[in-house]
Amino acid sequence: MSNTIDRTLDAAKERTNAALSKTKETVSAAPEAIKTASQQALNDPKAAKNSFLQTPWMAAALPFINGGLAGMTATTVIQPIDMVKVRLQLAGEGAKTGPRPSPLQVTREIIASGKVRDLYTGLSAGLLRQAVYTTARLGFFDTFMQALTTRAKANGNSIGFKERAAAGLSAGGLAAMIGNPADLALIRMQSDGLKPAAERANYKSVIDALLRISRSEGIYALWAGAYPTVVRAMALNFGQLAFFSEAKTQLKKRTELGARTQTFGASAVAGFFASFFSLPFDFVKTRLQKQTRGKDGVVPYRGMVDCFAKVAREEGVLRFYRGFGTYYVRIAPHA
């Protein structure tokens, strides 16, 4: 019995010593491996970069990263246009014969009541929204398209308009739910200046807005207007992604235009259809996300359907398309 225990202990000791020796060899070789990798990166940085970008996790993350950066860049450029768009949608609320300001008049009013920088009110919320929404939207779309392309090739087919539309609708709806809190904060920050000075929230940033709204109205208030936001996103993506892909395919097949011209042309086409399909839902989304309970505890609109009905009845059906030109200019860079 004693001999058996001794043999077992000796065997365990040998395995432990072997493991320790192997660990020491690995640790001692690590600096040399790092040095070799660093030297290779210095000698051929392009190959090192390509090797890094081709790693499985980076390949999966790139569509999301590229989408987010593209959306945030576009938002920084068009934020003043978005500010004007929101103010146009809120002008004359509840009155069929209310004011009908032009985009130029709204811009002048914003500057006259404050400063040029006020056109960028809510930029932090806009950037967060793009970081979340656009990153997810384009990432999901790319992922869905890859899956659909693989399946189509396996069946000996090619991707068509139907598949692009399905991928765009699904990607838009999923991303909109994720990004709704940032979207709501953006509308609240942009509409805050319409209130009397004593009633303004004067949000310092998107984080401040999200925290104060969730504390005063509850966490679920951050998803106010989620239904029209999701429908808007699906309509927007149906126009943007599906029509962009289809327009670019047709331009490439039927014209001799250069690659850059084809991209700009496809963006213009996609931007128009995206604006046409989504503007009514964007209008309702803005109204629902801007509203807060009055002193009687009642909100102007009970939901998406109620907002559509009241606006159509009190302000006219064409009110849903007010500011179409401004909206198109805002949407086109994202297409």
mmCIF file of N, CA and C in Angstrom, residues 114-212:
data_model
loop_
_atom_site.group_PDB
_atom_site.id
_atom_site.type_symbol
_atom_site.label_atom_id
_atom_site.label_comp_id
_atom_site.label_asym_id
_atom_site.label_seq_id
_atom_site.Cartn_x
_atom_site.Cartn_y
_atom_site.Cartn_z
ATOM 1 N N GLY A 114 -30.810 82.367 -30.251
ATOM 2 C CA GLY A 114 -29.623 81.904 -29.523
ATOM 3 C C GLY A 114 -28.359 82.218 -30.281
ATOM 4 N N LYS A 115 -27.775 81.193 -30.890
ATOM 5 C CA LYS A 115 -26.581 81.356 -31.692
ATOM 6 C C LYS A 115 -26.492 80.213 -32.702
ATOM 7 N N VAL A 116 -25.555 80.342 -33.614
ATOM 8 C CA VAL A 116 -25.405 79.337 -34.669
ATOM 9 C C VAL A 116 -25.181 77.950 -34.065
ATOM 10 N N ARG A 117 -24.485 77.893 -32.944
ATOM 11 C CA ARG A 117 -24.199 76.612 -32.301
ATOM 12 C C ARG A 117 -25.468 75.885 -31.881
ATOM 13 N N ASP A 118 -26.585 76.613 -31.703
ATOM 14 C CA ASP A 118 -27.842 75.980 -31.306
ATOM 15 C C ASP A 118 -28.364 75.027 -32.381
ATOM 16 N N LEU A 119 -27.901 75.198 -33.624
ATOM 17 C CA LEU A 119 -28.290 74.277 -34.683
ATOM 18 C C LEU A 119 -27.745 72.871 -34.425
ATOM 19 N N TYR A 120 -26.732 72.794 -33.570
ATOM 20 C CA TYR A 120 -26.131 71.502 -33.231
ATOM 21 C C TYR A 120 -26.640 70.975 -31.889
ATOM 22 N N THR A 121 -27.752 71.538 -31.404
ATOM 23 C CA THR A 121 -28.346 71.027 -30.171
ATOM 24 C C THR A 121 -28.706 69.549 -30.338
ATOM 25 N N GLY A 122 -28.305 68.747 -29.361
ATOM 26 C CA GLY A 122 -28.608 67.320 -29.427
ATOM 27 C C GLY A 122 -27.596 66.514 -30.217
ATOM 28 N N LEU A 123 -26.452 67.124 -30.557
ATOM 29 C CA LEU A 123 -25.456 66.392 -31.337
ATOM 30 C C LEU A 123 -24.959 65.151 -30.592
ATOM 31 N N SER A 124 -24.777 65.273 -29.286
ATOM 32 C CA SER A 124 -24.297 64.111 -28.520
ATOM 33 C C SER A 124 -25.293 62.953 -28.604
ATOM 34 N N ALA A 125 -26.596 63.285 -28.577
ATOM 35 C CA ALA A 125 -27.623 62.247 -28.712
ATOM 36 C C ALA A 125 -27.627 61.675 -30.123
ATOM 37 N N GLY A 126 -27.432 62.549 -31.105
ATOM 38 C CA GLY A 126 -27.385 62.089 -32.490
ATOM 39 C C GLY A 126 -26.226 61.139 -32.735
ATOM 40 N N LEU A 127 -25.071 61.458 -32.142
ATOM 41 C CA LEU A 127 -23.898 60.593 -32.307
ATOM 42 C C LEU A 127 -24.098 59.253 -31.598
ATOM 43 N N LEU A 128 -24.699 59.300 -30.398
ATOM 44 C CA LEU A 128 -24.967 58.051 -29.684
ATOM 45 C C LEU A 128 -25.960 57.207 -30.465
ATOM 46 N N ARG A 129 -26.968 57.863 -31.021
ATOM 47 C CA ARG A 129 -27.974 57.139 -31.804
ATOM 48 C C ARG A 129 -27.322 56.444 -32.992
ATOM 49 N N GLN A 130 -26.440 57.153 -33.677
ATOM 50 C CA GLN A 130 -25.783 56.541 -34.827
ATOM 51 C C GLN A 130 -24.827 55.434 -34.397
ATOM 52 N N ALA A 131 -24.126 55.662 -33.288
ATOM 53 C CA ALA A 131 -23.200 54.644 -32.795
ATOM 54 C C ALA A 131 -23.941 53.353 -32.483
ATOM 55 N N VAL A 132 -25.178 53.499 -31.994
ATOM 56 C CA VAL A 132 -25.970 52.319 -31.640
ATOM 57 C C VAL A 132 -26.790 51.832 -32.828
ATOM 58 N N TYR A 133 -27.620 52.728 -33.360
ATOM 59 C CA TYR A 133 -28.583 52.343 -34.401
ATOM 60 C C TYR A 133 -27.917 51.980 -35.721
ATOM 61 N N THR A 134 -27.091 52.896 -36.238
ATOM 62 C CA THR A 134 -26.488 52.643 -37.553
ATOM 63 C C THR A 134 -25.501 51.497 -37.504
ATOM 64 N N THR A 135 -24.754 51.403 -36.406
ATOM 65 C CA THR A 135 -23.824 50.281 -36.260
ATOM 66 C C THR A 135 -24.582 48.962 -36.341
ATOM 67 N N ALA A 136 -25.675 48.867 -35.587
ATOM 68 C CA ALA A 136 -26.464 47.636 -35.586
ATOM 69 C C ALA A 136 -27.162 47.421 -36.928
ATOM 70 N N ARG A 137 -27.705 48.496 -37.488
ATOM 71 C CA ARG A 137 -28.472 48.381 -38.739
ATOM 72 C C ARG A 137 -27.608 47.852 -39.885
ATOM 73 N N LEU A 138 -26.489 48.504 -40.148
ATOM 74 C CA LEU A 138 -25.639 48.072 -41.247
ATOM 75 C C LEU A 138 -24.953 46.744 -40.936
ATOM 76 N N GLY A 139 -24.637 46.551 -39.671
ATOM 77 C CA GLY A 139 -24.039 45.281 -39.288
ATOM 78 C C GLY A 139 -24.992 44.119 -39.489
ATOM 79 N N PHE A 140 -26.243 44.287 -39.032
ATOM 80 C CA PHE A 140 -27.250 43.245 -39.227
ATOM 81 C C PHE A 140 -27.516 43.016 -40.720
ATOM 82 N N PHE A 141 -27.615 44.118 -41.478
ATOM 83 C CA PHE A 141 -27.899 43.999 -42.913
ATOM 84 C C PHE A 141 -26.802 43.200 -43.614
ATOM 85 N N ASP A 142 -25.546 43.532 -43.300
ATOM 86 C CA ASP A 142 -24.421 42.828 -43.915
ATOM 87 C C ASP A 142 -24.435 41.344 -43.532
ATOM 88 N N THR A 143 -24.725 41.087 -42.268
ATOM 89 C CA THR A 143 -24.775 39.702 -41.790
ATOM 90 C C THR A 143 -25.891 38.927 -42.476
ATOM 91 N N PHE A 144 -27.080 39.536 -42.567
ATOM 92 C CA PHE A 144 -28.217 38.879 -43.217
ATOM 93 C C PHE A 144 -27.929 38.640 -44.699
ATOM 94 N N MET A 145 -27.314 39.640 -45.355
ATOM 95 C CA MET A 145 -27.022 39.510 -46.785
ATOM 96 C C MET A 145 -26.009 38.392 -47.038
ATOM 97 N N GLN A 146 -25.029 38.275 -46.177
ATOM 98 C CA GLN A 146 -24.044 37.200 -46.331
ATOM 99 C C GLN A 146 -24.716 35.831 -46.204
ATOM 100 N N ALA A 147 -25.610 35.714 -45.224
ATOM 101 C CA ALA A 147 -26.319 34.446 -45.023
ATOM 102 C C ALA A 147 -27.213 34.129 -46.227
ATOM 103 N N LEU A 148 -27.923 35.157 -46.726
ATOM 104 C CA LEU A 148 -28.806 34.948 -47.871
ATOM 105 C C LEU A 148 -28.012 34.638 -49.137
ATOM 106 N N THR A 149 -26.858 35.295 -49.297
ATOM 107 C CA THR A 149 -26.008 35.045 -50.467
ATOM 108 C C THR A 149 -25.469 33.620 -50.459
ATOM 109 N N THR A 150 -25.024 33.183 -49.279
ATOM 110 C CA THR A 150 -24.505 31.817 -49.145
ATOM 111 C C THR A 150 -25.582 30.793 -49.488
ATOM 112 N N ARG A 151 -26.792 31.037 -48.980
ATOM 113 C CA ARG A 151 -27.892 30.115 -49.250
ATOM 114 C C ARG A 151 -28.276 30.108 -50.735
ATOM 115 N N ALA A 152 -28.269 31.320 -51.334
ATOM 116 C CA ALA A 152 -28.618 31.419 -52.748
ATOM 117 C C ALA A 152 -27.591 30.691 -53.627
ATOM 118 N N LYS A 153 -26.302 30.861 -53.298
ATOM 119 C CA LYS A 153 -25.253 30.194 -54.081
ATOM 120 C C LYS A 153 -25.346 28.679 -53.939
ATOM 121 N N ALA A 154 -25.694 28.231 -52.747
ATOM 122 C CA ALA A 154 -25.829 26.784 -52.518
ATOM 123 C C ALA A 154 -26.954 26.190 -53.363
ATOM 124 N N ASN A 155 -27.975 27.042 -53.645
ATOM 125 C CA ASN A 155 -29.107 26.584 -54.459
ATOM 126 C C ASN A 155 -28.935 26.921 -55.937
ATOM 127 N N GLY A 156 -27.756 27.500 -56.280
ATOM 128 C CA GLY A 156 -27.487 27.853 -57.674
ATOM 129 C C GLY A 156 -28.211 29.104 -58.128
ATOM 130 N N ASN A 157 -28.628 29.959 -57.193
ATOM 131 C CA ASN A 157 -29.340 31.198 -57.520
ATOM 132 C C ASN A 157 -28.486 32.403 -57.173
ATOM 133 N N SER A 158 -29.026 33.586 -57.439
ATOM 134 C CA SER A 158 -28.359 34.836 -57.061
ATOM 135 C C SER A 158 -29.315 35.689 -56.238
ATOM 136 N N ILE A 159 -28.744 36.618 -55.480
ATOM 137 C CA ILE A 159 -29.561 37.494 -54.627
ATOM 138 C C ILE A 159 -30.378 38.453 -55.484
ATOM 139 N N GLY A 160 -31.641 38.620 -55.139
ATOM 140 C CA GLY A 160 -32.516 39.533 -55.859
ATOM 141 C C GLY A 160 -33.075 40.628 -54.968
ATOM 142 N N PHE A 161 -33.989 41.413 -55.530
ATOM 143 C CA PHE A 161 -34.577 42.534 -54.791
ATOM 144 C C PHE A 161 -35.324 42.049 -53.551
ATOM 145 N N LYS A 162 -36.000 40.938 -53.664
ATOM 146 C CA LYS A 162 -36.790 40.402 -52.543
ATOM 147 C C LYS A 162 -35.902 40.127 -51.331
ATOM 148 N N GLU A 163 -34.743 39.523 -51.572
ATOM 149 C CA GLU A 163 -33.832 39.211 -50.476
ATOM 150 C C GLU A 163 -33.247 40.479 -49.862
ATOM 151 N N ARG A 164 -32.890 41.450 -50.716
ATOM 152 C CA ARG A 164 -32.352 42.715 -50.204
ATOM 153 C C ARG A 164 -33.383 43.439 -49.337
ATOM 154 N N ALA A 165 -34.629 43.428 -49.802
ATOM 155 C CA ALA A 165 -35.695 44.092 -49.054
ATOM 156 C C ALA A 165 -35.914 43.415 -47.702
ATOM 157 N N ALA A 166 -35.920 42.098 -47.691
ATOM 158 C CA ALA A 166 -36.120 41.361 -46.436
ATOM 159 C C ALA A 166 -34.992 41.647 -45.450
ATOM 160 N N ALA A 167 -33.763 41.674 -45.941
ATOM 161 C CA ALA A 167 -32.621 41.965 -45.076
ATOM 162 C C ALA A 167 -32.693 43.394 -44.536
ATOM 163 N N GLY A 168 -33.099 44.343 -45.394
ATOM 164 C CA GLY A 168 -33.203 45.740 -44.967
ATOM 165 C C GLY A 168 -34.281 45.948 -43.923
ATOM 166 N N LEU A 169 -35.433 45.349 -44.129
ATOM 167 C CA LEU A 169 -36.535 45.489 -43.169
ATOM 168 C C LEU A 169 -36.162 44.886 -41.810
ATOM 169 N N SER A 170 -35.585 43.708 -41.824
ATOM 170 C CA SER A 170 -35.223 43.042 -40.571
ATOM 171 C C SER A 170 -34.146 43.813 -39.821
ATOM 172 N N ALA A 171 -33.129 44.268 -40.543
ATOM 173 C CA ALA A 171 -32.035 45.005 -39.914
ATOM 174 C C ALA A 171 -32.529 46.314 -39.313
ATOM 175 N N GLY A 172 -33.383 47.014 -40.049
ATOM 176 C CA GLY A 172 -33.897 48.291 -39.557
ATOM 177 C C GLY A 172 -34.747 48.149 -38.317
ATOM 178 N N GLY A 173 -35.643 47.161 -38.313
ATOM 179 C CA GLY A 173 -36.516 46.963 -37.159
ATOM 180 C C GLY A 173 -35.756 46.598 -35.895
ATOM 181 N N LEU A 174 -34.802 45.693 -36.006
ATOM 182 C CA LEU A 174 -34.022 45.284 -34.837
ATOM 183 C C LEU A 174 -33.186 46.436 -34.290
ATOM 184 N N ALA A 175 -32.530 47.165 -35.184
ATOM 185 C CA ALA A 175 -31.662 48.268 -34.752
ATOM 186 C C ALA A 175 -32.465 49.409 -34.127
ATOM 187 N N ALA A 176 -33.672 49.651 -34.619
ATOM 188 C CA ALA A 176 -34.493 50.742 -34.095
ATOM 189 C C ALA A 176 -34.884 50.515 -32.644
ATOM 190 N N MET A 177 -35.212 49.277 -32.306
ATOM 191 C CA MET A 177 -35.559 48.978 -30.923
ATOM 192 C C MET A 177 -34.371 49.234 -29.991
ATOM 193 N N ILE A 178 -33.184 48.872 -30.457
ATOM 194 C CA ILE A 178 -31.984 49.065 -29.649
ATOM 195 C C ILE A 178 -31.668 50.546 -29.478
ATOM 196 N N GLY A 179 -31.867 51.325 -30.534
ATOM 197 C CA GLY A 179 -31.478 52.735 -30.502
ATOM 198 C C GLY A 179 -32.555 53.711 -30.079
ATOM 199 N N ASN A 180 -33.762 53.241 -29.711
ATOM 200 C CA ASN A 180 -34.861 54.156 -29.390
ATOM 201 C C ASN A 180 -34.561 55.135 -28.253
ATOM 202 N N PRO A 181 -33.927 54.719 -27.145
ATOM 203 C CA PRO A 181 -33.639 55.689 -26.076
ATOM 204 C C PRO A 181 -32.806 56.888 -26.551
ATOM 205 N N ALA A 182 -31.793 56.639 -27.351
ATOM 206 C CA ALA A 182 -30.968 57.737 -27.868
ATOM 207 C C ALA A 182 -31.782 58.604 -28.817
ATOM 208 N N ASP A 183 -32.676 57.984 -29.598
ATOM 209 C CA ASP A 183 -33.538 58.722 -30.516
ATOM 210 C C ASP A 183 -34.473 59.645 -29.741
ATOM 211 N N LEU A 184 -35.060 59.131 -28.665
ATOM 212 C CA LEU A 184 -35.963 59.930 -27.837
ATOM 213 C C LEU A 184 -35.223 61.103 -27.196
ATOM 214 N N ALA A 185 -34.012 60.851 -26.688
ATOM 215 C CA ALA A 185 -33.218 61.919 -26.083
ATOM 216 C C ALA A 185 -32.916 63.005 -27.107
ATOM 217 N N LEU A 186 -32.646 62.615 -28.351
ATOM 218 C CA LEU A 186 -32.373 63.573 -29.414
ATOM 219 C C LEU A 186 -33.568 64.499 -29.647
ATOM 220 N N ILE A 187 -34.773 63.917 -29.745
ATOM 221 C CA ILE A 187 -35.983 64.724 -29.979
ATOM 222 C C ILE A 187 -36.251 65.653 -28.800
ATOM 223 N N ARG A 188 -36.088 65.158 -27.585
ATOM 224 C CA ARG A 188 -36.331 65.998 -26.403
ATOM 225 C C ARG A 188 -35.364 67.186 -26.372
ATOM 226 N N MET A 189 -34.109 66.942 -26.693
ATOM 227 C CA MET A 189 -33.105 68.012 -26.675
ATOM 228 C C MET A 189 -33.373 69.034 -27.778
ATOM 229 N N GLN A 190 -33.802 68.567 -28.954
ATOM 230 C CA GLN A 190 -34.042 69.477 -30.069
ATOM 231 C C GLN A 190 -35.328 70.282 -29.904
ATOM 232 N N SER A 191 -36.319 69.710 -29.226
ATOM 233 C CA SER A 191 -37.599 70.408 -29.056
ATOM 234 C C SER A 191 -37.644 71.256 -27.783
ATOM 235 N N ASP A 192 -36.647 71.128 -26.936
ATOM 236 C CA ASP A 192 -36.640 71.827 -25.654
ATOM 237 C C ASP A 192 -36.712 73.342 -25.827
ATOM 238 N N GLY A 193 -36.089 73.848 -26.882
ATOM 239 C CA GLY A 193 -36.071 75.288 -27.111
ATOM 240 C C GLY A 193 -37.415 75.884 -27.499
ATOM 241 N N LEU A 194 -38.402 75.035 -27.825
ATOM 242 C CA LEU A 194 -39.730 75.522 -28.181
ATOM 243 C C LEU A 194 -40.570 75.858 -26.954
ATOM 244 N N LYS A 195 -40.147 75.367 -25.788
ATOM 245 C CA LYS A 195 -40.907 75.617 -24.566
ATOM 246 C C LYS A 195 -40.577 76.991 -23.990
ATOM 247 N N PRO A 196 -41.470 77.520 -23.143
ATOM 248 C CA PRO A 196 -41.133 78.759 -22.421
ATOM 249 C C PRO A 196 -39.863 78.552 -21.604
ATOM 250 N N ALA A 197 -39.072 79.594 -21.446
ATOM 251 C CA ALA A 197 -37.773 79.474 -20.771
ATOM 252 C C ALA A 197 -37.881 78.808 -19.399
ATOM 253 N N ALA A 198 -38.959 79.090 -18.667
ATOM 254 C CA ALA A 198 -39.114 78.548 -17.314
ATOM 255 C C ALA A 198 -39.405 77.046 -17.313
ATOM 256 N N GLU A 199 -39.895 76.519 -18.440
ATOM 257 C CA GLU A 199 -40.276 75.109 -18.506
ATOM 258 C C GLU A 199 -39.231 74.226 -19.194
ATOM 259 N N ARG A 200 -38.165 74.822 -19.658
ATOM 260 C CA ARG A 200 -37.154 74.053 -20.382
ATOM 261 C C ARG A 200 -36.341 73.160 -19.451
ATOM 262 N N ALA A 201 -35.972 72.005 -19.968
ATOM 263 C CA ALA A 201 -35.165 71.070 -19.184
ATOM 264 C C ALA A 201 -33.680 71.421 -19.241
ATOM 265 N N ASN A 202 -33.269 72.062 -20.337
ATOM 266 C CA ASN A 202 -31.862 72.460 -20.516
ATOM 267 C C ASN A 202 -30.905 71.291 -20.264
ATOM 268 N N TYR A 203 -31.121 70.224 -21.019
ATOM 269 C CA TYR A 203 -30.262 69.047 -20.881
ATOM 270 C C TYR A 203 -28.815 69.397 -21.239
ATOM 271 N N LYS A 204 -27.884 68.912 -20.428
ATOM 272 C CA LYS A 204 -26.468 69.200 -20.673
ATOM 273 C C LYS A 204 -25.874 68.279 -21.736
ATOM 274 N N SER A 205 -26.349 67.053 -21.793
ATOM 275 C CA SER A 205 -25.831 66.066 -22.742
ATOM 276 C C SER A 205 -26.837 64.939 -22.874
ATOM 277 N N VAL A 206 -26.545 63.995 -23.760
ATOM 278 C CA VAL A 206 -27.445 62.862 -23.947
ATOM 279 C C VAL A 206 -27.524 62.011 -22.680
ATOM 280 N N ILE A 207 -26.420 61.862 -21.968
ATOM 281 C CA ILE A 207 -26.435 61.086 -20.731
ATOM 282 C C ILE A 207 -27.322 61.762 -19.694
ATOM 283 N N ASP A 208 -27.204 63.083 -19.589
ATOM 284 C CA ASP A 208 -28.034 63.853 -18.665
ATOM 285 C C ASP A 208 -29.506 63.696 -19.020
ATOM 286 N N ALA A 209 -29.813 63.756 -20.323
ATOM 287 C CA ALA A 209 -31.204 63.608 -20.768
ATOM 288 C C ALA A 209 -31.752 62.226 -20.442
ATOM 289 N N LEU A 210 -30.985 61.188 -20.735
ATOM 290 C CA LEU A 210 -31.443 59.821 -20.476
ATOM 291 C C LEU A 210 -31.676 59.572 -18.987
ATOM 292 N N LEU A 211 -30.765 60.070 -18.151
ATOM 293 C CA LEU A 211 -30.900 59.869 -16.710
ATOM 294 C C LEU A 211 -32.117 60.610 -16.158
ATOM 295 N N ARG A 212 -32.295 61.870 -16.556
ATOM 296 C CA ARG A 212 -33.400 62.672 -16.027
ATOM 297 C C ARG A 212 -34.755 62.178 -16.516
#
